[in-house]
Coordinates of C-alpha atoms in Angstrom, one line a residue:
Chain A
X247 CA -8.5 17.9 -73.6
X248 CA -10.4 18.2 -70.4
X249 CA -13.7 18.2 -69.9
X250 CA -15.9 21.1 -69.1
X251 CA -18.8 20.9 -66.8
X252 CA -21.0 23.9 -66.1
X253 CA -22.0 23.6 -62.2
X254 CA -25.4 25.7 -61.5
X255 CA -25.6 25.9 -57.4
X256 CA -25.5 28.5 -55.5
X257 CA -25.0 27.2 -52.0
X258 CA -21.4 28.8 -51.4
X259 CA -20.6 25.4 -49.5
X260 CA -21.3 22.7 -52.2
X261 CA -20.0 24.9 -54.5
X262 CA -16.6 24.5 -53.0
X263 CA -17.1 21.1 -52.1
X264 CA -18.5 19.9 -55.8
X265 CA -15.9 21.8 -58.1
X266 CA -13.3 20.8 -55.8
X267 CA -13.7 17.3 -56.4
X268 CA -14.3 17.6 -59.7
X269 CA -11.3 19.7 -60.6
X270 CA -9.6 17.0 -58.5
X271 CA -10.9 14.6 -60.7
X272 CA -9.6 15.8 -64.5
X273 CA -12.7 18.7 -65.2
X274 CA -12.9 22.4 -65.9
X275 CA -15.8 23.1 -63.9
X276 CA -17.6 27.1 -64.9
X277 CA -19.5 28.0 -62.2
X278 CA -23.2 29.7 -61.8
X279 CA -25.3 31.0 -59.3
X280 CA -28.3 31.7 -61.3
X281 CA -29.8 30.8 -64.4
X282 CA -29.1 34.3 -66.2
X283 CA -25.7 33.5 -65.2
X284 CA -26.1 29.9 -66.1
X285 CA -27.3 31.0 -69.5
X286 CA -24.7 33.5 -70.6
X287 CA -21.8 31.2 -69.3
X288 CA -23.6 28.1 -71.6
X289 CA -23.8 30.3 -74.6
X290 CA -20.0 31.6 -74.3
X291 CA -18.9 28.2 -74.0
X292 CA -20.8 25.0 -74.3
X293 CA -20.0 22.4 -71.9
X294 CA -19.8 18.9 -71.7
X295 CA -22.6 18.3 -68.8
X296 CA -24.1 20.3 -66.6
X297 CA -25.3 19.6 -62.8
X298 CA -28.1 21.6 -61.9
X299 CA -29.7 22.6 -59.0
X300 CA -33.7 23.5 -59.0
X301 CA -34.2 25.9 -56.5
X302 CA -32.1 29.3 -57.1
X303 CA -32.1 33.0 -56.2
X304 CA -34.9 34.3 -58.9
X305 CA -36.0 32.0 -61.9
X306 CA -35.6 28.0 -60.7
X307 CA -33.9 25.3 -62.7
X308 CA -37.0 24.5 -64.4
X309 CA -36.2 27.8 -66.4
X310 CA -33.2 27.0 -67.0
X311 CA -34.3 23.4 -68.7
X312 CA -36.9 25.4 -71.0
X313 CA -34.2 28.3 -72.0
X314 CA -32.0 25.4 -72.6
X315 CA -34.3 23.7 -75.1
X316 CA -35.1 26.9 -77.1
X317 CA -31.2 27.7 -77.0
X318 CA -30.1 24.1 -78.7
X319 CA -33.4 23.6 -80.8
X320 CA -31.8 22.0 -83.9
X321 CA -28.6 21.4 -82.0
X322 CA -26.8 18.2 -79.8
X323 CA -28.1 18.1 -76.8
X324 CA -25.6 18.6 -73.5
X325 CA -26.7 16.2 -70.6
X326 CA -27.8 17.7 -67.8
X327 CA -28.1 16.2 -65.0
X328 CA -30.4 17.4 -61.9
X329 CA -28.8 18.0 -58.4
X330 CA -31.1 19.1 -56.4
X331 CA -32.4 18.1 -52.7
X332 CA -36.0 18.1 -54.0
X333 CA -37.2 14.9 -54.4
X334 CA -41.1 14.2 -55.0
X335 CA -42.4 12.0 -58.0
X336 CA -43.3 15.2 -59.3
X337 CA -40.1 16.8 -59.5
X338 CA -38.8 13.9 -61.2
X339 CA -41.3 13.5 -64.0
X340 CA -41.8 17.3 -64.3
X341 CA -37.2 17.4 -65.3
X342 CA -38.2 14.3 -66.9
X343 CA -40.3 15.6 -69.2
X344 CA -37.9 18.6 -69.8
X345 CA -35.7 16.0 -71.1
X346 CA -33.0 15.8 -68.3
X347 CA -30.6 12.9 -68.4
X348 CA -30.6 11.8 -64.7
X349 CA -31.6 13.1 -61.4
X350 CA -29.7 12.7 -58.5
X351 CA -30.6 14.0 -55.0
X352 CA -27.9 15.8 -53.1
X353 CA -27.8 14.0 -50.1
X354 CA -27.9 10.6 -51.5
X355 CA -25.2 10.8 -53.0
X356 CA -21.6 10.6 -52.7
X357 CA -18.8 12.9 -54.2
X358 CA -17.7 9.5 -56.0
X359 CA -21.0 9.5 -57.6
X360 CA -21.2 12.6 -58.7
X361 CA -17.4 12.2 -60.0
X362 CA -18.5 9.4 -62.0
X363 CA -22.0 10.7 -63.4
X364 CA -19.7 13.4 -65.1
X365 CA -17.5 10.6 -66.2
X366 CA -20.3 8.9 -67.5
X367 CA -21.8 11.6 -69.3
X368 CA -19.4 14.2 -70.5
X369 CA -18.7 12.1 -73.8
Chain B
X290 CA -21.4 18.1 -36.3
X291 CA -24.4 17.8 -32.8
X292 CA -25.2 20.9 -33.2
X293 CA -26.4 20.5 -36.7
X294 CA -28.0 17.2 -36.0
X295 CA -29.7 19.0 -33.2
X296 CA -30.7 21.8 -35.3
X297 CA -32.2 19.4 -38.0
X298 CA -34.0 17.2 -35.2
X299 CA -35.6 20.1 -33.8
X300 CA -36.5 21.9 -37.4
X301 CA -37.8 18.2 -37.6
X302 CA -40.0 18.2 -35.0
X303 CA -41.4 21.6 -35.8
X304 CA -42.2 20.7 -39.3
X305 CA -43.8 17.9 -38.5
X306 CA -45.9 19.5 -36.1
X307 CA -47.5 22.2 -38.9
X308 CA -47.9 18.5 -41.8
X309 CA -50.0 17.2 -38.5
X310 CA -52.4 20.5 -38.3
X311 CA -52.4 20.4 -42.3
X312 CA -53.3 17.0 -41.5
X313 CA -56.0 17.8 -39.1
X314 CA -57.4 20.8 -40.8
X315 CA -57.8 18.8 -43.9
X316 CA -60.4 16.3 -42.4
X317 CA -63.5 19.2 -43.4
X318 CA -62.1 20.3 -46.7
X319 CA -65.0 19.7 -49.4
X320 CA -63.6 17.5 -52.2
X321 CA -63.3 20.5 -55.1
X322 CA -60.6 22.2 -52.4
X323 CA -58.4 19.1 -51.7
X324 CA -56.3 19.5 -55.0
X325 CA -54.7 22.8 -53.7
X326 CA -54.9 21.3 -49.9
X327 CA -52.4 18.4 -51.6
X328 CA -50.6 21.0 -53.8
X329 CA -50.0 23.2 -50.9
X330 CA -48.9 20.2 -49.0
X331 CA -46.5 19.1 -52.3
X332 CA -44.7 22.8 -51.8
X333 CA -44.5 22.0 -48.3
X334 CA -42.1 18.7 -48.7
X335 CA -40.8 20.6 -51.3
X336 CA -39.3 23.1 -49.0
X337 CA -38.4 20.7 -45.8
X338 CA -36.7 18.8 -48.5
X339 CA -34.6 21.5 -49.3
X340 CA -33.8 23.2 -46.2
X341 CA -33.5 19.6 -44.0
X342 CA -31.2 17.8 -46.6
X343 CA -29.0 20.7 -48.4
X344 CA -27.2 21.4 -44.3
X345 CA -26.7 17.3 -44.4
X346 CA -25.0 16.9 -47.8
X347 CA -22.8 20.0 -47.2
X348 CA -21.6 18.6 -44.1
X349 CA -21.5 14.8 -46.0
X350 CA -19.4 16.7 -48.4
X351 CA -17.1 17.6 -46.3
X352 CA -16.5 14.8 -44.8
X353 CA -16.1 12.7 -47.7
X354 CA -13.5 15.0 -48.8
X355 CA -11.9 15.0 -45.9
X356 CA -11.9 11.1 -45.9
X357 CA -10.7 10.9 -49.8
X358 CA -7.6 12.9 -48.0
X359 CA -8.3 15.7 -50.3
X360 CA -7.1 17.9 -47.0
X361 CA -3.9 16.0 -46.9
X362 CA -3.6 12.4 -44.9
X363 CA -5.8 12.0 -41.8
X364 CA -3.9 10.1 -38.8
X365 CA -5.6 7.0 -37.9
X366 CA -7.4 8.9 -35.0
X367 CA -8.3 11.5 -37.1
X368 CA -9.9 8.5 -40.2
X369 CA -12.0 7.0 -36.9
X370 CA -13.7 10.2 -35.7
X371 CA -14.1 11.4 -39.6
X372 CA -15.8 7.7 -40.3
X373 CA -18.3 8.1 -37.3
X374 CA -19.3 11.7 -37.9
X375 CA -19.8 10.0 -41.8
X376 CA -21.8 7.1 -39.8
X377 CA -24.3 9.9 -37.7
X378 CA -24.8 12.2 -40.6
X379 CA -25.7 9.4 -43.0
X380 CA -28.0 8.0 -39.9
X381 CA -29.5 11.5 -40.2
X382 CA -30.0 11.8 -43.9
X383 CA -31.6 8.5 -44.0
X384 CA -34.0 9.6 -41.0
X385 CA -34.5 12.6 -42.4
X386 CA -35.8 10.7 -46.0
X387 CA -38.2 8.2 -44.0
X388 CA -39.7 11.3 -42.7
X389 CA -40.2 12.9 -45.6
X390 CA -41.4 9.7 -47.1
X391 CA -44.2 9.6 -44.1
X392 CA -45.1 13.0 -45.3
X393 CA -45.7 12.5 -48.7
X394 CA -47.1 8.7 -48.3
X395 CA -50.2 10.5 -47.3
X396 CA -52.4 7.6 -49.0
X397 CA -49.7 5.0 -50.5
X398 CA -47.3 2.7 -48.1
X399 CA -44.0 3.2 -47.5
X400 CA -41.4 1.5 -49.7
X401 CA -40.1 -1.6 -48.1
X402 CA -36.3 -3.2 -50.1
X403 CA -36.7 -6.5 -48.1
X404 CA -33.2 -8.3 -47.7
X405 CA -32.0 -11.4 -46.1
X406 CA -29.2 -11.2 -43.3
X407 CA -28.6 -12.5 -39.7
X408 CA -30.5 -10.8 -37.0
X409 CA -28.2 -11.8 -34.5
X410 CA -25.0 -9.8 -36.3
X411 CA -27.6 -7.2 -37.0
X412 CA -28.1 -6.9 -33.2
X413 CA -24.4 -6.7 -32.6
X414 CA -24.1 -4.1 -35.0
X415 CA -26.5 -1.8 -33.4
X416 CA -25.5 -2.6 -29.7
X417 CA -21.8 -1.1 -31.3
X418 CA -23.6 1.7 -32.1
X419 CA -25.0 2.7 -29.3
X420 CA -22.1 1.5 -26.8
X421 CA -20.4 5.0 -26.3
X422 CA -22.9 6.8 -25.7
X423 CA -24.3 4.2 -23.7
X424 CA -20.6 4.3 -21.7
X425 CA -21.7 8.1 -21.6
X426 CA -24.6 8.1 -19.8
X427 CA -23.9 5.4 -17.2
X428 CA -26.3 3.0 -19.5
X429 CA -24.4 -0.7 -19.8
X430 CA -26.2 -2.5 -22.9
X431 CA -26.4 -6.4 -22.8
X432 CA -27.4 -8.4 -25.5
X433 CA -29.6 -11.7 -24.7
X434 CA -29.1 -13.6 -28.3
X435 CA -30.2 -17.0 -28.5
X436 CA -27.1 -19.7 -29.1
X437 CA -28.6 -20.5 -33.0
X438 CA -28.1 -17.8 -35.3
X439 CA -31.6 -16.4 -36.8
X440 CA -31.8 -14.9 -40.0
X441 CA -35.0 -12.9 -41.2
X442 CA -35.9 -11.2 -45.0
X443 CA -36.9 -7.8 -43.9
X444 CA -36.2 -4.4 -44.6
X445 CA -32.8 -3.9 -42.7
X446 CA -33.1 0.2 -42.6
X447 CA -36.6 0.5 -41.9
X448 CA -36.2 -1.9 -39.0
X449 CA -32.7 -0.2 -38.0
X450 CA -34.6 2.9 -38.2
X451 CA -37.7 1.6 -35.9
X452 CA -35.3 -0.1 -33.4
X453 CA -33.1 2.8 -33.2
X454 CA -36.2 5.3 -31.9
X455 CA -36.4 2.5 -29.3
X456 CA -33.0 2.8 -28.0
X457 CA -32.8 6.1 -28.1
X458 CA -36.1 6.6 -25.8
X459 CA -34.2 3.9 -23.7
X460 CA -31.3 6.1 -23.1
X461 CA -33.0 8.7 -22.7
X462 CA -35.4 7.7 -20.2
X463 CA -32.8 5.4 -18.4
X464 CA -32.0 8.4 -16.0
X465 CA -28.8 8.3 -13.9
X466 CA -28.1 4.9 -14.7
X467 CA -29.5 1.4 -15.9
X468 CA -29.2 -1.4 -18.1
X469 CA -30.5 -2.2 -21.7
X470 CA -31.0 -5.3 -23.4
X471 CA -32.1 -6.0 -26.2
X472 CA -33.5 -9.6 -26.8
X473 CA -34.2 -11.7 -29.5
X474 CA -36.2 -15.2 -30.0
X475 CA -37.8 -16.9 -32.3
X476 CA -41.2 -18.5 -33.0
X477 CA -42.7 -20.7 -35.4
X478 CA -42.6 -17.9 -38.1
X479 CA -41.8 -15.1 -35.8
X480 CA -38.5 -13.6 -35.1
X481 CA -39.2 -11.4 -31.4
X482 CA -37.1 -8.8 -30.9
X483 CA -37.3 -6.9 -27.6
X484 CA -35.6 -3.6 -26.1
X485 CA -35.7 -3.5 -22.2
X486 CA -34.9 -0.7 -20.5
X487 CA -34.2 -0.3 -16.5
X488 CA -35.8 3.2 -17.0
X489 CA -38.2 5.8 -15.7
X490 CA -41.4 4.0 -17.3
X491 CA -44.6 5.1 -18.5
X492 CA -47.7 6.0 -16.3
X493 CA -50.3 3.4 -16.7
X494 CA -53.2 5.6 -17.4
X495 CA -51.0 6.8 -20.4
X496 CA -50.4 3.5 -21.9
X497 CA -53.3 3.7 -24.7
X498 CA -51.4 7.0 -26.1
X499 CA -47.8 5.9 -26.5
X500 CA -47.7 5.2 -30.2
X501 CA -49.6 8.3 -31.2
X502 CA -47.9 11.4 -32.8
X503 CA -46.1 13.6 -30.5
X504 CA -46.9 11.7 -27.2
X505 CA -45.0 12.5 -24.4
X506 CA -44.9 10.8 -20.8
X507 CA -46.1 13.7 -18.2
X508 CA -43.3 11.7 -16.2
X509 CA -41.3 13.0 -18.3
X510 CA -42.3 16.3 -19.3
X511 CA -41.1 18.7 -16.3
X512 CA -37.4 17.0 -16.4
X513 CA -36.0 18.6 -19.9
X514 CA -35.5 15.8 -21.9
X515 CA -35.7 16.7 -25.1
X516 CA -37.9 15.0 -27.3
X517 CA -40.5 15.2 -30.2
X518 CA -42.6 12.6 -29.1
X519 CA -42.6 10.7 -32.5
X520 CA -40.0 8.0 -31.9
X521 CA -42.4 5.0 -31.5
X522 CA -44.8 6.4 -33.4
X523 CA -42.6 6.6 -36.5
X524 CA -41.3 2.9 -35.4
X525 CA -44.9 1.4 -35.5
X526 CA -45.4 3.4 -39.4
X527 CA -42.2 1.2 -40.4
X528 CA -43.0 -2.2 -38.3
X529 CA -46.2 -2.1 -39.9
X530 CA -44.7 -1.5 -43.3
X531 CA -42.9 -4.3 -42.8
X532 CA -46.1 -6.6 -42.0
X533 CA -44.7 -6.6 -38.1
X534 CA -46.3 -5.8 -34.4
X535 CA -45.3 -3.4 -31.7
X536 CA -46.6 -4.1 -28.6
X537 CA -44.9 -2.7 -25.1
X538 CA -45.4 -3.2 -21.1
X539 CA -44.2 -0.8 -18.8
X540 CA -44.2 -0.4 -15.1
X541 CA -43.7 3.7 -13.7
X542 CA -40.6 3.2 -11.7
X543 CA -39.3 0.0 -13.1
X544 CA -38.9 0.3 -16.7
X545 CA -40.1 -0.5 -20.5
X546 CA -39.9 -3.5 -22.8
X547 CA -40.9 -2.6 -26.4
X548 CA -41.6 -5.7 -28.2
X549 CA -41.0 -6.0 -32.2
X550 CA -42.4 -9.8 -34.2
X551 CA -41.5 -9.7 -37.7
X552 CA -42.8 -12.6 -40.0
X553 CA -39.3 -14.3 -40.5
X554 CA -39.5 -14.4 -44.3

């Protein structure tokens, strides 16, 4: 069974460029754009990992993070992993402490990365 | 592929230009206001962050797609001009990071990874670098290495980064046409690395300015070259990281040697 990864970015470009490669790669990748989108597409169907990008149209990933915890409260947590281009100690420890998984910076890394992250993680 | 790196080097420029007022307009803020001064200045990375490095990784994207073959197999020609766009962009993201690093190390130092590798190759590598646009602008680079090879434990990037904002003033200043060399030597402890350029040079009475933010030759400044005037500013913040000098002689007319000494180990 392939493994499903719920993608929340809403840059049109990485978009294509991320669910590309990871559909390349063996996943089903759900796509959001925002985190009421993010939400509802979670709760149909819950995914292996998610990438997820802090800032968005409306509320910012750091919503999404504190939706998520109420959603699974009593549940397994699904990794989620932070792609954002933000960067700053604070932004770190801030996902930290909303218990993200990793945090990886857009333009640090490669597609291969990325492709193995979700390799990693979506056990 | 330019036109973005153009794009991001002037949005760049600009940016750094408002962090120096917040800079300067910070210097009377009584103590009880400088937690929103640095939180304001915390939103501020926060956005250059986003809006410098999101163009960069879409375009990294694509290229690394493009190099994976995921657009169907790329002639050899095709692999080489894909692998140097990869090479500038990457250039860019990493210049873009030590900026934003310079931003937001308001009060702590920039992070030096030392490493130890051959200087000499090092050299050799960024001559290659710079050779076609060199070949471009009528600029022939020469390389004065001495016969023994010299290796150094240093921050490779950082000092990539600094020597790179050398050259590229070089060219740029090196008008019509001219040579570059860049030298290296060794002392007792010291390794000497100097960048000499055939170029326009800098007035003499503007000599005490020429590693301050935003400096800018008046030479230079009624011949449109473009330029932020942080090049060796930005390379003195990263020699001095890296427990190294910058000194520089110049003559109007003749030309610049910009001198780097690094503690070997």
């Amino acid at each position: 069974m392939k493994k499903r990864i719920l993608l929340v970015e809403d840059d049109r470009y990485l978009v294509k460029i991320y669910s590309n490669k990871l559909m390349q790669s063996g996943f089903d990748v759900d796509i959001a754009i925002s985190i009421d989108e993010a939400v509802r597409k979670f709760t149909h169907k819950t995914p292996h990992l998610i990438f997820l990008d802090l800032i968005l149209p409306g509320r910012d990933g750091f919503d999404f993070l504190k939706d998520l915890k109420k959603i699974q409260k009593g549940k397994k947590k699904v990794p989620v992993v932070i792609l954002s281009n933000l960067g700053q100690d604070i932004d770190k420890k801030r996902a930290e402490e909303l218990g993200v998984t990793d945090y990886l910076i857009k333009a640090n890394v490669s597609l291969h990365d990325i492709v193995h992250k979700a390799e990693e993680l979506s056990i | 592929m330019i036109v973005i790196i153009f794009l991001v080097f002037i949005a760049i420029s600009i940016l750094l230009i408002i962090a120096a007022n917040m800079d300067s307009n910070k210097k009377n803020i009584p103590t009880d206001s400088k937690n929103k001064e640095e939180e304001r200045r915390g939103q501020f990375i926060s956005i250059i962050s986003h809006q410098l490095r999101t163009p960069l990784s879409i375009v990294r994207g694509y290229l690394e797609a493009l190099e994976d073959g995921d657009m169907g197999k790329l002639t050899e020609g095709q692999k080489e001009y894909v692998s140097e766009a990869s090479q500038i962009n990457g250039d860019m993201i990493e210049l873009v990071n030590r900026y934003l690093e310079i931003l937001s190390t308001d009060s702590k130092t920039i992070n030096v990874r030392p490493e130890t590798f051959s200087i000499s190759e090092f050299l050799k590598e960024i001559a290659k670098h710079f050779s076609s646009y060199a070949k471009a602008t009528n600029v022939e680079i020469e390389l004065d290495l001495p016969k023994k090879d010299i290796e150094a434990t240093t921050d490779q990037q950082l000092l990539r980064n600094a020597l790179n904002n050398i050259i590229q003033n070089s060219m740029k200043y090196t008008i019509g046409s001219g040579t570059i060399t860049l030298r290296l030597a060794q002392a007792e402890k010291d390794v000497r690395i100097t960048v000499s350029d055939t170029g326009i040079g800098i007035p003499k009475d503007q000599h005490k300015h020429v590693f301050t933010k935003f400096f800018r030759g008046k030479n230079i400044i009624h011949r449109s070259i473009a330029g932020s005037g942080l090049g060796l500013y930005v390379a003195r913040e990263y020699i001095t990281a890296l427990h190294g000098n910058i000194t520089f002689t110049s003559e109007e007319g003749k030309g610049t040697d910009v001198t780097i000494t690094l503690p070997l180990q």
